[in-house]
Amino acid sequence: MQYPDKFHLTQDQNRRFARKNLVRLIFTNSRFEGLTTTLPQTQTIVDGMSAAGVSIDDTNVIVQLKRGWQYIINENKPLSLKIEQNINLLVARYDSLDPGNFRTGEVTVELGNNRGEYKPDSLNYKQEEKFFDELMHSDTSIADKAMTLMYHNMRNQLFWDGNKRTATLAANKLMIDHGAGLINVPLDRWDKWNELISKYYLSGEMNALKDWTYENGIQGVVLNKNSNLPKPDINPTDYD
């Protein structure tokens, strides 16, 4: 299956789209850590206040996701492994053994729902560099690159903790920088998504997962500049 980009925004438009949806993105991503906060509670925490009934640990997850998203939205440098480290430093600041640093030991991933567990190979940084560089220079769409990077990084467990959050934000930085929309799977489809992720972890075959994500998880907006609707007739800088 080919994955042509569904959306064609400018970087600035995609950044604005991400900011507009910031609370919902954080609300969704927090589920990677098993949080059960509501959308209004998430909004309250993002606004800088404490939410009744939400623990300090859960609040920290949301605050650090906010900082991670703000970082990838505002960072002008192109995506790199260094930026992935910076993302992990932010989102896993309070729960990783060594936030922001690549994994140097063994880890085990519990797949849940009686699916067993997955043990990734030891991390080979040179191989990760090679994979990243080849992917970024490959003749594929941005959506394809972003999905491939996201799922590769999840499975290879580049960091001690926060790998799904880090991989998701890294993929979305690539999407935002190139105006391709956002990757954000709606919560009502997470059961199926987690099932496909578990199968991918065990098999190493991501095509079915990418096919599903392309159909269910890519969000954006189409702006029709050729509309016959009236346009404003002032220059906003005249009013600065």
Short mmCIF file of C-alpha atoms in Angstrom, two decimals:
data_model
loop_
_atom_site.label_atom_id
_atom_site.label_comp_id
_atom_site.label_asym_id
_atom_site.label_seq_id
_atom_site.Cartn_x
_atom_site.Cartn_y
_atom_site.Cartn_z
CA MET A 1 0.00 0.00 0.00
CA GLN A 2 1.25 3.49 -0.85
CA TYR A 3 0.82 6.31 1.65
CA PRO A 4 0.55 9.63 -0.20
CA ASP A 5 0.35 12.62 2.12
CA LYS A 6 -3.27 13.45 2.88
CA PHE A 7 -2.67 17.07 3.84
CA HIS A 8 -0.54 19.84 2.35
CA LEU A 9 -0.16 22.67 4.83
CA THR A 10 2.65 25.12 5.39
CA GLN A 11 4.80 24.51 8.45
CA ASP A 12 3.21 27.52 10.14
CA GLN A 13 -0.31 26.27 9.39
CA ASN A 14 0.53 22.83 10.74
CA ARG A 15 2.03 24.35 13.87
CA ARG A 16 -1.16 26.35 14.43
CA PHE A 17 -3.24 23.22 13.85
CA ALA A 18 -1.19 21.36 16.48
CA ARG A 19 -1.52 24.21 18.99
CA LYS A 20 -5.26 24.33 18.42
CA ASN A 21 -5.49 20.61 19.24
CA LEU A 22 -2.83 20.59 21.96
CA VAL A 23 -5.05 19.54 24.86
CA ARG A 24 -6.63 16.69 22.92
CA LEU A 25 -3.20 15.47 21.74
CA ILE A 26 -1.91 15.44 25.31
CA PHE A 27 -5.12 13.79 26.52
CA THR A 28 -4.67 10.99 23.99
CA ASN A 29 -0.92 10.53 24.49
CA SER A 30 -1.33 10.31 28.27
CA ARG A 31 -3.13 7.00 27.79
CA PHE A 32 0.23 5.41 26.97
CA GLU A 33 0.88 5.70 30.71
CA GLY A 34 -2.53 4.39 31.72
CA LEU A 35 -3.90 7.75 32.84
CA THR A 36 -7.66 8.04 33.22
CA THR A 37 -7.90 11.82 33.47
CA THR A 38 -10.80 13.44 31.67
CA LEU A 39 -10.42 15.99 28.90
CA PRO A 40 -11.54 18.86 31.21
CA GLN A 41 -9.01 17.73 33.85
CA THR A 42 -6.30 17.66 31.18
CA GLN A 43 -7.30 21.17 30.08
CA THR A 44 -7.05 22.41 33.68
CA ILE A 45 -3.55 20.97 34.10
CA VAL A 46 -2.38 22.30 30.72
CA ASP A 47 -3.64 25.72 31.84
CA GLY A 48 -1.25 25.54 34.79
CA MET A 49 -3.65 24.63 37.59
CA SER A 50 -4.10 21.50 39.67
CA ALA A 51 -7.05 19.26 38.90
CA ALA A 52 -9.06 17.71 41.72
CA GLY A 53 -8.57 13.98 42.00
CA VAL A 54 -5.45 13.83 39.82
CA SER A 55 -2.26 12.58 41.49
CA ILE A 56 1.05 14.43 41.34
CA ASP A 57 2.54 11.64 39.21
CA ASP A 58 -0.30 11.82 36.68
CA THR A 59 -0.12 15.61 36.67
CA ASN A 60 3.60 15.40 35.90
CA VAL A 61 2.93 13.11 32.91
CA ILE A 62 0.52 15.67 31.46
CA VAL A 63 2.78 18.66 32.18
CA GLN A 64 5.79 16.97 30.57
CA LEU A 65 3.74 15.94 27.53
CA LYS A 66 2.72 19.59 27.21
CA ARG A 67 6.37 20.62 27.29
CA GLY A 68 7.27 17.92 24.78
CA TRP A 69 4.59 19.05 22.35
CA GLN A 70 5.57 22.69 22.77
CA TYR A 71 9.16 21.73 22.02
CA ILE A 72 8.41 19.90 18.77
CA ILE A 73 5.98 22.59 17.60
CA ASN A 74 8.45 25.44 18.16
CA GLU A 75 11.80 23.77 17.37
CA ASN A 76 13.11 25.03 14.02
CA LYS A 77 15.87 22.46 13.58
CA PRO A 78 14.91 19.41 11.48
CA LEU A 79 14.21 16.13 13.24
CA SER A 80 17.34 14.23 14.32
CA LEU A 81 18.31 11.60 16.85
CA LYS A 82 19.45 14.45 19.10
CA ILE A 83 15.97 15.97 18.97
CA GLU A 84 14.52 12.54 19.79
CA GLN A 85 16.76 12.52 22.87
CA ASN A 86 15.49 15.96 23.83
CA ILE A 87 11.89 14.80 23.44
CA ASN A 88 12.55 11.83 25.72
CA LEU A 89 14.28 14.07 28.26
CA LEU A 90 11.06 16.06 28.52
CA VAL A 91 8.31 13.44 28.34
CA ALA A 92 10.08 10.81 30.48
CA ARG A 93 11.67 13.26 32.89
CA TYR A 94 10.05 11.79 35.99
CA ASP A 95 9.72 8.09 35.11
CA SER A 96 12.82 7.02 33.16
CA LEU A 97 15.95 5.52 34.69
CA ASP A 98 18.03 7.89 32.58
CA PRO A 99 15.86 10.48 30.81
CA GLY A 100 17.10 11.60 27.40
CA ASN A 101 19.84 9.01 27.10
CA PHE A 102 19.78 6.00 24.81
CA ARG A 103 19.21 2.60 26.36
CA THR A 104 22.39 0.75 27.36
CA GLY A 105 20.81 -2.33 28.95
CA GLU A 106 18.05 -4.87 28.50
CA VAL A 107 14.34 -4.13 28.85
CA THR A 108 11.13 -6.15 28.66
CA VAL A 109 7.85 -4.87 27.26
CA GLU A 110 4.65 -6.33 28.69
CA LEU A 111 2.15 -6.62 25.84
CA GLY A 112 -0.96 -7.03 28.01
CA ASN A 113 -4.17 -9.02 27.53
CA ASN A 114 -2.32 -12.35 27.73
CA ARG A 115 -0.19 -11.46 24.71
CA GLY A 116 3.01 -12.21 26.62
CA GLU A 117 6.08 -10.04 26.56
CA TYR A 118 8.60 -8.72 24.08
CA LYS A 119 12.34 -8.32 24.63
CA PRO A 120 14.06 -6.04 22.11
CA ASP A 121 17.66 -6.62 21.10
CA SER A 122 20.41 -4.57 22.67
CA LEU A 123 20.45 -1.09 21.19
CA ASN A 124 23.04 -0.48 18.49
CA TYR A 125 23.41 3.28 18.09
CA LYS A 126 25.29 3.06 14.79
CA GLN A 127 22.51 0.95 13.32
CA GLU A 128 19.93 3.46 14.54
CA GLU A 129 21.90 6.30 12.93
CA LYS A 130 22.02 4.38 9.66
CA PHE A 131 18.31 3.55 9.79
CA PHE A 132 17.36 7.15 10.50
CA ASP A 133 19.55 8.65 7.77
CA GLU A 134 18.39 6.16 5.15
CA LEU A 135 14.74 6.68 6.07
CA MET A 136 15.00 10.47 5.93
CA HIS A 137 16.59 10.27 2.46
CA SER A 138 14.21 7.62 1.12
CA ASP A 139 11.87 8.40 -1.77
CA THR A 140 8.64 8.08 0.22
CA SER A 141 5.97 10.41 1.53
CA ILE A 142 6.28 12.24 4.83
CA ALA A 143 3.38 10.20 6.23
CA ASP A 144 5.20 6.99 5.31
CA LYS A 145 8.46 8.18 6.87
CA ALA A 146 6.68 9.31 10.04
CA MET A 147 4.77 6.05 10.54
CA THR A 148 7.86 3.94 9.82
CA LEU A 149 9.96 5.96 12.25
CA MET A 150 7.29 5.90 14.95
CA TYR A 151 6.78 2.16 14.92
CA HIS A 152 10.46 1.32 14.47
CA ASN A 153 11.35 3.43 17.49
CA MET A 154 8.55 1.95 19.59
CA ARG A 155 9.65 -1.62 18.87
CA ASN A 156 13.38 -1.01 19.21
CA GLN A 157 12.91 0.77 22.55
CA LEU A 158 15.58 3.40 22.00
CA PHE A 159 15.20 4.74 25.52
CA TRP A 160 14.74 3.35 29.01
CA ASP A 161 11.16 4.58 29.28
CA GLY A 162 8.65 6.76 27.48
CA ASN A 163 9.31 5.15 24.11
CA LYS A 164 5.75 5.36 22.76
CA ARG A 165 5.41 8.98 23.81
CA THR A 166 8.82 9.86 22.38
CA ALA A 167 8.24 8.01 19.11
CA THR A 168 4.82 9.61 18.66
CA LEU A 169 6.13 13.13 19.20
CA ALA A 170 9.16 12.54 16.96
CA ALA A 171 6.89 11.32 14.16
CA ASN A 172 4.63 14.32 14.65
CA LYS A 173 7.54 16.75 14.45
CA LEU A 174 8.29 15.31 11.02
CA MET A 175 4.63 15.68 10.04
CA ILE A 176 4.41 19.25 11.34
CA ASP A 177 7.66 20.40 9.74
CA HIS A 178 6.43 19.27 6.32
CA GLY A 179 2.76 20.28 6.67
CA ALA A 180 1.47 16.71 6.49
CA GLY A 181 -0.99 16.92 9.40
CA LEU A 182 -0.75 14.94 12.64
CA ILE A 183 -0.68 11.29 13.71
CA ASN A 184 -3.19 10.85 16.53
CA VAL A 185 -5.24 7.66 16.85
CA PRO A 186 -8.65 8.36 18.46
CA LEU A 187 -9.15 6.71 21.84
CA ASP A 188 -12.17 4.72 20.66
CA ARG A 189 -9.82 2.83 18.31
CA TRP A 190 -7.05 2.12 20.79
CA ASP A 191 -8.08 -1.48 21.49
CA LYS A 192 -7.51 -2.38 17.85
CA TRP A 193 -4.40 -0.23 17.68
CA ASN A 194 -2.83 -1.90 20.71
CA GLU A 195 -3.65 -5.31 19.27
CA LEU A 196 -1.86 -4.42 16.03
CA ILE A 197 1.11 -2.93 17.89
CA SER A 198 1.48 -6.13 19.95
CA LYS A 199 1.42 -8.26 16.80
CA TYR A 200 4.02 -6.00 15.22
CA TYR A 201 6.29 -6.21 18.28
CA LEU A 202 6.28 -10.00 18.05
CA SER A 203 6.57 -10.29 14.26
CA GLY A 204 8.57 -7.24 13.20
CA GLU A 205 6.20 -6.78 10.25
CA MET A 206 4.67 -3.30 10.28
CA ASN A 207 2.77 -3.10 6.97
CA ALA A 208 -0.64 -4.03 8.42
CA LEU A 209 -0.09 -1.57 11.27
CA LYS A 210 0.86 1.23 8.87
CA ASP A 211 -2.11 0.48 6.61
CA TRP A 212 -4.47 0.74 9.58
CA THR A 213 -2.80 3.88 10.96
CA TYR A 214 -2.97 5.59 7.58
CA GLU A 215 -6.72 4.99 7.44
CA ASN A 216 -7.50 5.73 11.10
CA GLY A 217 -4.82 7.90 12.66
CA ILE A 218 -3.81 10.75 10.36
CA GLN A 219 -5.57 14.04 11.02
CA GLY A 220 -5.43 17.42 9.35
CA VAL A 221 -7.37 20.14 7.61
CA VAL A 222 -7.86 21.10 3.97
CA LEU A 223 -7.78 24.84 3.30
CA ASN A 224 -9.54 25.89 0.11
CA LYS A 225 -7.79 29.03 -1.08
CA ASN A 226 -9.88 29.10 -4.24
CA SER A 227 -13.12 29.62 -2.34
CA ASN A 228 -15.43 32.36 -3.61
CA LEU A 229 -16.03 33.54 -0.05
CA PRO A 230 -14.98 37.14 0.68
CA LYS A 231 -11.48 37.88 2.01
CA PRO A 232 -10.35 40.53 4.53
CA ASP A 233 -9.11 43.77 2.98
CA ILE A 234 -6.66 45.08 5.56
CA ASN A 235 -3.02 44.31 6.36
CA PRO A 236 -2.75 43.09 9.98
CA THR A 237 0.74 44.57 10.35
CA ASP A 238 -0.78 48.03 9.92
CA TYR A 239 -2.37 47.53 13.34
CA ASP A 240 0.67 46.25 15.25
#
